[in-house]
Amino acid sequence: MKPNQKLDLPKKAQIQDMFDSISIEYDFLNRLMTFGNDVKWRKKIYTIAKSYNPKNILDIATGTADIALEMSKIEGSNIIGLDISEKMLEVGRRKVSKKNLSDKITLISGDAENIDFKNEEFDLVTIGFGVRNFQDLEKGLKESHRVLNQGGKLIVLETSVPENSIIKFFYFLFSKSFIPFMGSIFSKDKTAYQYLQKSAEKFPSGKKFVSVLKKCGFTNVMVKPQMLGATSIYIANKKD
Ligand SMILES: C[S@@+](CC[C@H](N)C(=O)[O-])C[C@H]1O[C@@H](n2cnc3c(N)ncnc32)[C@H](O)[C@@H]1O
């Protein structure tokens, strides 16, 4: 779904404008809306990633570079963070340079659906809260698959809808009110947080997303639900 159905602009351009407009408050609202759990999820991704000992890492939809910063803790790693929002990248670059990590992390403008790298350049691709914003989900995932080495890993962190119907009821009660409400108070782009809630509801999560990953060439897909299934970590292999 597009952030604004009434606008004629393609989804990608709307997403770029939306993240440009919320880049300054993004980190703060992320912490607030997940009660700080987003930090824990990224640390979990680091723990999973570290066990694969990757050297060349591509963090797609890197935004303000939080996952890229976690990945930089892996010894000998080199990280490229890629995003279509230049303003999110600007925030990320400031964080990277403040931590003196500019020699390990490079943040570049780019599109997940047309990645400007050759085949099989990376040992690991990470995507945090990015896939549901892709204009063409399968195109984006096939591009991730293309740039991974044989045996490389994909780790995706994304919102999901809990499967248990009682938890699902409370999840919707909370997400439909709290997220847009907080967005309307703290963000200058009110529609952005309505979109973030609605897109989370519509996104094919859990088993449906596993099927999409397999369709895009990934194997051995694992799902690790977080926070009662309101978010999930997916781990997948490239093996032809
Ligand atoms: C919710 S933010 C996630 C940022 C970061 N990964 C995190 O964990 O906080 C989503 C990011 O995806 C980026 N994005 C959306 N579609 C993209 C695409 N086709 N190519 C590259 N980046 C994209 C947006 O610009 C935005 O910065």
CSV table of C-alpha atoms and ligand atoms in Angstrom, one decimal:
chain,number,residue,atom,x,y,z
A,1,MET,CA,0.0,0.0,0.0
A,2,LYS,CA,1.0,3.6,-0.6
A,3,PRO,CA,1.4,6.2,2.2
A,4,ASN,CA,-1.2,8.4,0.5
A,5,GLN,CA,-3.7,6.5,-1.8
A,6,LYS,CA,-5.1,9.8,-3.2
A,7,LEU,CA,-1.7,11.0,-4.5
A,8,ASP,CA,-0.7,10.0,-8.0
A,9,LEU,CA,3.0,9.7,-7.1
A,10,PRO,CA,4.4,6.1,-7.1
A,11,LYS,CA,4.9,4.4,-3.8
A,12,LYS,CA,8.7,4.7,-3.9
A,13,ALA,CA,8.6,8.5,-4.3
A,14,GLN,CA,6.1,8.8,-1.5
A,15,ILE,CA,8.2,6.6,0.8
A,16,GLN,CA,11.3,8.6,0.0
A,17,ASP,CA,9.4,11.9,0.8
A,18,MET,CA,7.9,10.4,3.9
A,19,PHE,CA,11.2,9.2,5.5
A,20,ASP,CA,12.9,12.5,4.4
A,21,SER,CA,10.2,14.3,6.4
A,22,ILE,CA,10.4,12.2,9.6
A,23,SER,CA,14.2,11.6,9.6
A,24,ILE,CA,14.9,13.9,12.6
A,25,GLU,CA,12.3,12.3,15.0
A,26,TYR,CA,12.6,8.8,13.6
A,27,ASP,CA,15.0,7.3,16.2
A,28,PHE,CA,13.1,8.9,19.1
A,29,LEU,CA,9.7,7.6,17.9
A,30,ASN,CA,11.1,4.2,17.1
A,31,ARG,CA,12.2,3.8,20.7
A,32,LEU,CA,8.9,5.2,22.1
A,33,MET,CA,6.6,3.1,20.0
A,34,THR,CA,8.4,-0.2,20.6
A,35,PHE,CA,9.1,0.7,24.3
A,36,GLY,CA,12.8,0.4,23.5
A,37,ASN,CA,12.5,-3.1,22.2
A,38,ASP,CA,13.8,-2.1,18.7
A,39,VAL,CA,17.2,-1.8,20.4
A,40,LYS,CA,17.0,-5.3,21.7
A,41,TRP,CA,15.8,-6.7,18.3
A,42,ARG,CA,18.8,-5.1,16.6
A,43,LYS,CA,21.1,-6.6,19.2
A,44,LYS,CA,19.5,-10.0,18.5
A,45,ILE,CA,20.3,-9.6,14.9
A,46,TYR,CA,23.9,-8.9,15.8
A,47,THR,CA,24.1,-12.1,17.9
A,48,ILE,CA,22.6,-14.1,15.0
A,49,ALA,CA,24.8,-12.4,12.4
A,50,LYS,CA,28.0,-12.8,14.4
A,51,SER,CA,27.5,-16.6,14.4
A,52,TYR,CA,27.9,-16.6,10.6
A,53,ASN,CA,31.2,-14.6,10.8
A,54,PRO,CA,30.3,-12.3,7.8
A,55,LYS,CA,32.9,-9.9,6.3
A,56,ASN,CA,31.0,-8.0,3.7
A,57,ILE,CA,27.6,-6.9,4.9
A,58,LEU,CA,24.9,-4.9,3.1
A,59,ASP,CA,22.3,-3.3,5.3
A,60,ILE,CA,19.4,-2.4,3.0
A,61,ALA,CA,16.9,0.3,4.0
A,62,THR,CA,19.5,1.3,6.5
A,63,GLY,CA,17.8,4.6,7.4
A,64,THR,CA,19.6,6.1,10.4
A,65,ALA,CA,22.1,3.2,10.4
A,66,ASP,CA,21.2,1.5,13.7
A,67,ILE,CA,21.6,-2.0,12.2
A,68,ALA,CA,24.7,-1.0,10.4
A,69,LEU,CA,26.2,0.2,13.7
A,70,GLU,CA,25.3,-3.1,15.4
A,71,MET,CA,26.9,-5.0,12.5
A,72,SER,CA,30.1,-3.0,12.9
A,73,LYS,CA,30.7,-4.8,16.2
A,74,ILE,CA,31.4,-8.0,14.2
A,75,GLU,CA,35.2,-8.3,13.9
A,76,GLY,CA,36.6,-7.7,10.5
A,77,SER,CA,33.3,-6.7,9.1
A,78,ASN,CA,32.8,-4.0,6.4
A,79,ILE,CA,29.3,-2.6,6.1
A,80,ILE,CA,27.5,-0.8,3.3
A,81,GLY,CA,24.2,0.9,4.3
A,82,LEU,CA,21.9,1.7,1.5
A,83,ASP,CA,18.7,3.8,1.5
A,84,ILE,CA,16.5,5.9,-0.8
A,85,SER,CA,16.1,8.7,1.8
A,86,GLU,CA,19.0,11.0,1.8
A,87,LYS,CA,17.8,12.7,4.9
A,88,MET,CA,17.7,9.4,6.9
A,89,LEU,CA,21.2,8.8,5.6
A,90,GLU,CA,22.3,12.2,6.8
A,91,VAL,CA,21.2,11.4,10.4
A,92,GLY,CA,22.9,8.0,10.0
A,93,ARG,CA,26.2,9.5,8.8
A,94,ARG,CA,26.3,11.8,11.8
A,95,LYS,CA,25.9,8.8,14.1
A,96,VAL,CA,28.6,6.8,12.3
A,97,SER,CA,31.1,9.7,12.4
A,98,LYS,CA,30.4,10.4,16.1
A,99,LYS,CA,31.3,6.8,16.8
A,100,ASN,CA,34.5,7.0,14.6
A,101,LEU,CA,33.2,4.2,12.4
A,102,SER,CA,33.5,5.9,9.0
A,103,ASP,CA,36.3,3.4,8.0
A,104,LYS,CA,33.9,0.4,8.6
A,105,ILE,CA,30.5,1.8,7.6
A,106,THR,CA,29.7,3.5,4.3
A,107,LEU,CA,26.2,4.9,3.8
A,108,ILE,CA,25.1,5.3,0.2
A,109,SER,CA,21.9,6.4,-1.6
A,110,GLY,CA,20.4,3.5,-3.5
A,111,ASP,CA,17.3,1.5,-4.3
A,112,ALA,CA,16.7,-2.0,-2.8
A,113,GLU,CA,14.9,-2.9,-6.0
A,114,ASN,CA,17.8,-2.0,-8.3
A,115,ILE,CA,21.0,-2.6,-6.2
A,116,ASP,CA,24.1,-1.1,-7.8
A,117,PHE,CA,26.4,-4.0,-6.9
A,118,LYS,CA,27.6,-7.0,-8.8
A,119,ASN,CA,26.2,-10.6,-8.2
A,120,GLU,CA,27.5,-12.4,-5.1
A,121,GLU,CA,29.3,-9.5,-3.4
A,122,PHE,CA,28.0,-9.9,0.2
A,123,ASP,CA,28.1,-12.6,2.9
A,124,LEU,CA,25.1,-11.1,4.7
A,125,VAL,CA,22.2,-8.8,3.8
A,126,THR,CA,20.2,-7.3,6.6
A,127,ILE,CA,16.9,-5.4,6.2
A,128,GLY,CA,15.3,-3.8,9.3
A,129,PHE,CA,11.7,-2.5,8.9
A,130,GLY,CA,12.3,-2.0,5.3
A,131,VAL,CA,10.6,-4.7,3.3
A,132,ARG,CA,7.1,-3.5,3.9
A,133,ASN,CA,8.0,-0.2,2.4
A,134,PHE,CA,9.3,-1.7,-0.9
A,135,GLN,CA,7.2,-0.8,-4.0
A,136,ASP,CA,7.8,-4.3,-5.4
A,137,LEU,CA,8.5,-6.7,-2.5
A,138,GLU,CA,9.6,-9.6,-4.7
A,139,LYS,CA,11.8,-7.5,-6.9
A,140,GLY,CA,13.6,-6.2,-3.7
A,141,LEU,CA,14.0,-9.6,-2.3
A,142,LYS,CA,15.3,-11.1,-5.6
A,143,GLU,CA,17.9,-8.2,-5.7
A,144,SER,CA,19.0,-9.2,-2.1
A,145,HIS,CA,19.3,-12.8,-3.3
A,146,ARG,CA,21.4,-11.7,-6.3
A,147,VAL,CA,24.0,-9.8,-4.4
A,148,LEU,CA,24.5,-12.5,-1.8
A,149,ASN,CA,27.3,-15.1,-2.1
A,150,GLN,CA,26.4,-18.7,-2.4
A,151,GLY,CA,25.7,-19.8,1.2
A,152,GLY,CA,25.2,-16.1,2.2
A,153,LYS,CA,22.4,-15.2,4.7
A,154,LEU,CA,19.5,-12.8,4.7
A,155,ILE,CA,18.2,-11.4,8.0
A,156,VAL,CA,15.0,-9.5,7.9
A,157,LEU,CA,13.4,-7.7,10.9
A,158,GLU,CA,9.8,-6.6,10.2
A,159,THR,CA,6.5,-5.9,12.0
A,160,SER,CA,4.1,-8.9,11.9
A,161,VAL,CA,0.6,-9.6,13.1
A,162,PRO,CA,0.3,-12.0,16.0
A,163,GLU,CA,-1.3,-15.3,15.1
A,164,ASN,CA,-3.1,-15.9,18.4
A,165,SER,CA,-6.6,-14.3,18.1
A,166,ILE,CA,-6.7,-12.9,21.7
A,167,ILE,CA,-3.2,-11.3,21.4
A,168,LYS,CA,-4.2,-10.1,17.9
A,169,PHE,CA,-7.3,-8.3,19.4
A,170,PHE,CA,-5.2,-6.4,21.9
A,171,TYR,CA,-2.5,-5.8,19.3
A,172,PHE,CA,-5.0,-4.1,16.9
A,173,LEU,CA,-6.5,-2.2,19.8
A,174,PHE,CA,-3.1,-0.9,20.7
A,175,SER,CA,-1.6,-0.3,17.3
A,176,LYS,CA,-4.6,1.4,15.8
A,177,SER,CA,-4.7,4.0,18.5
A,178,PHE,CA,-1.3,4.4,20.1
A,179,ILE,CA,1.0,4.6,17.0
A,180,PRO,CA,-1.1,7.2,15.1
A,181,PHE,CA,-1.7,9.1,18.3
A,182,MET,CA,2.0,9.3,19.2
A,183,GLY,CA,2.8,10.2,15.6
A,184,SER,CA,0.3,13.0,15.7
A,185,ILE,CA,1.9,14.5,18.8
A,186,PHE,CA,5.6,14.0,18.1
A,187,SER,CA,5.9,14.0,14.3
A,188,LYS,CA,5.3,16.8,11.8
A,189,ASP,CA,4.1,14.3,9.3
A,190,LYS,CA,0.8,12.9,10.8
A,191,THR,CA,0.0,10.7,7.8
A,192,ALA,CA,3.3,8.9,8.1
A,193,TYR,CA,2.4,7.2,11.3
A,194,GLN,CA,-1.0,6.3,10.1
A,195,TYR,CA,0.7,4.6,7.1
A,196,LEU,CA,3.2,2.8,9.3
A,197,GLN,CA,0.3,1.3,11.3
A,198,LYS,CA,-1.8,0.4,8.3
A,199,SER,CA,1.1,-1.0,6.3
A,200,ALA,CA,2.0,-3.3,9.2
A,201,GLU,CA,-1.5,-4.6,9.2
A,202,LYS,CA,-1.5,-5.3,5.5
A,203,PHE,CA,2.0,-6.7,5.2
A,204,PRO,CA,2.1,-10.5,4.5
A,205,SER,CA,3.9,-11.6,7.7
A,206,GLY,CA,4.8,-14.9,9.3
A,207,LYS,CA,4.1,-18.0,7.0
A,208,LYS,CA,3.0,-15.7,4.1
A,209,PHE,CA,6.4,-13.9,4.2
A,210,VAL,CA,8.2,-17.2,4.4
A,211,SER,CA,6.5,-18.2,1.2
A,212,VAL,CA,7.5,-15.0,-0.5
A,213,LEU,CA,11.1,-15.5,0.6
A,214,LYS,CA,11.1,-19.1,-0.9
A,215,LYS,CA,9.5,-17.8,-4.1
A,216,CYS,CA,12.4,-15.3,-4.4
A,217,GLY,CA,15.0,-18.2,-4.2
A,218,PHE,CA,15.8,-18.4,-0.4
A,219,THR,CA,16.0,-21.7,1.4
A,220,ASN,CA,16.0,-22.9,5.1
A,221,VAL,CA,13.8,-19.9,6.1
A,222,MET,CA,13.4,-19.6,9.9
A,223,VAL,CA,11.0,-17.2,11.7
A,224,LYS,CA,11.7,-15.9,15.2
A,225,PRO,CA,8.6,-14.1,16.5
A,226,GLN,CA,9.4,-11.2,19.0
A,227,MET,CA,7.1,-9.4,21.4
A,228,LEU,CA,4.2,-11.9,21.2
A,229,GLY,CA,4.5,-11.9,17.4
A,230,ALA,CA,4.2,-8.1,16.8
A,231,THR,CA,7.6,-8.2,15.2
A,232,SER,CA,9.5,-11.1,13.6
A,233,ILE,CA,13.1,-11.9,12.6
A,234,TYR,CA,13.4,-14.0,9.5
A,235,ILE,CA,16.6,-15.8,8.6
A,236,ALA,CA,17.1,-17.2,5.2
A,237,ASN,CA,19.9,-18.8,3.1
A,238,LYS,CA,21.0,-18.4,-0.4
A,239,LYS,CA,21.8,-21.8,-1.8
A,240,ASP,CA,21.1,-22.6,-5.5
B,1,LIG,C1,11.3,2.2,8.9
B,1,LIG,S1,12.8,2.7,8.2
B,1,LIG,C2,14.0,1.5,8.8
B,1,LIG,C3,15.3,2.1,9.1
B,1,LIG,C4,16.3,1.1,9.8
B,1,LIG,N1,16.6,0.0,9.0
B,1,LIG,C5,15.9,0.7,11.2
B,1,LIG,O1,16.0,-0.5,11.5
B,1,LIG,O2,15.4,1.6,11.9
B,1,LIG,C6,12.6,2.2,6.6
B,1,LIG,C7,13.7,2.7,5.6
B,1,LIG,O3,13.5,2.0,4.4
B,1,LIG,C8,13.9,2.9,3.3
B,1,LIG,N2,13.4,2.4,2.1
B,1,LIG,C9,12.1,2.1,1.7
B,1,LIG,N3,12.1,1.6,0.4
B,1,LIG,C10,13.4,1.5,0.0
B,1,LIG,C11,14.0,1.1,-1.2
B,1,LIG,N4,13.3,0.7,-2.2
B,1,LIG,N5,15.3,1.1,-1.3
B,1,LIG,C12,16.1,1.6,-0.2
B,1,LIG,N6,15.6,2.0,0.9
B,1,LIG,C13,14.2,2.0,1.1
B,1,LIG,C14,13.3,4.2,3.8
B,1,LIG,O4,13.8,5.3,3.1
B,1,LIG,C15,13.6,4.2,5.3
B,1,LIG,O5,14.8,4.8,5.6
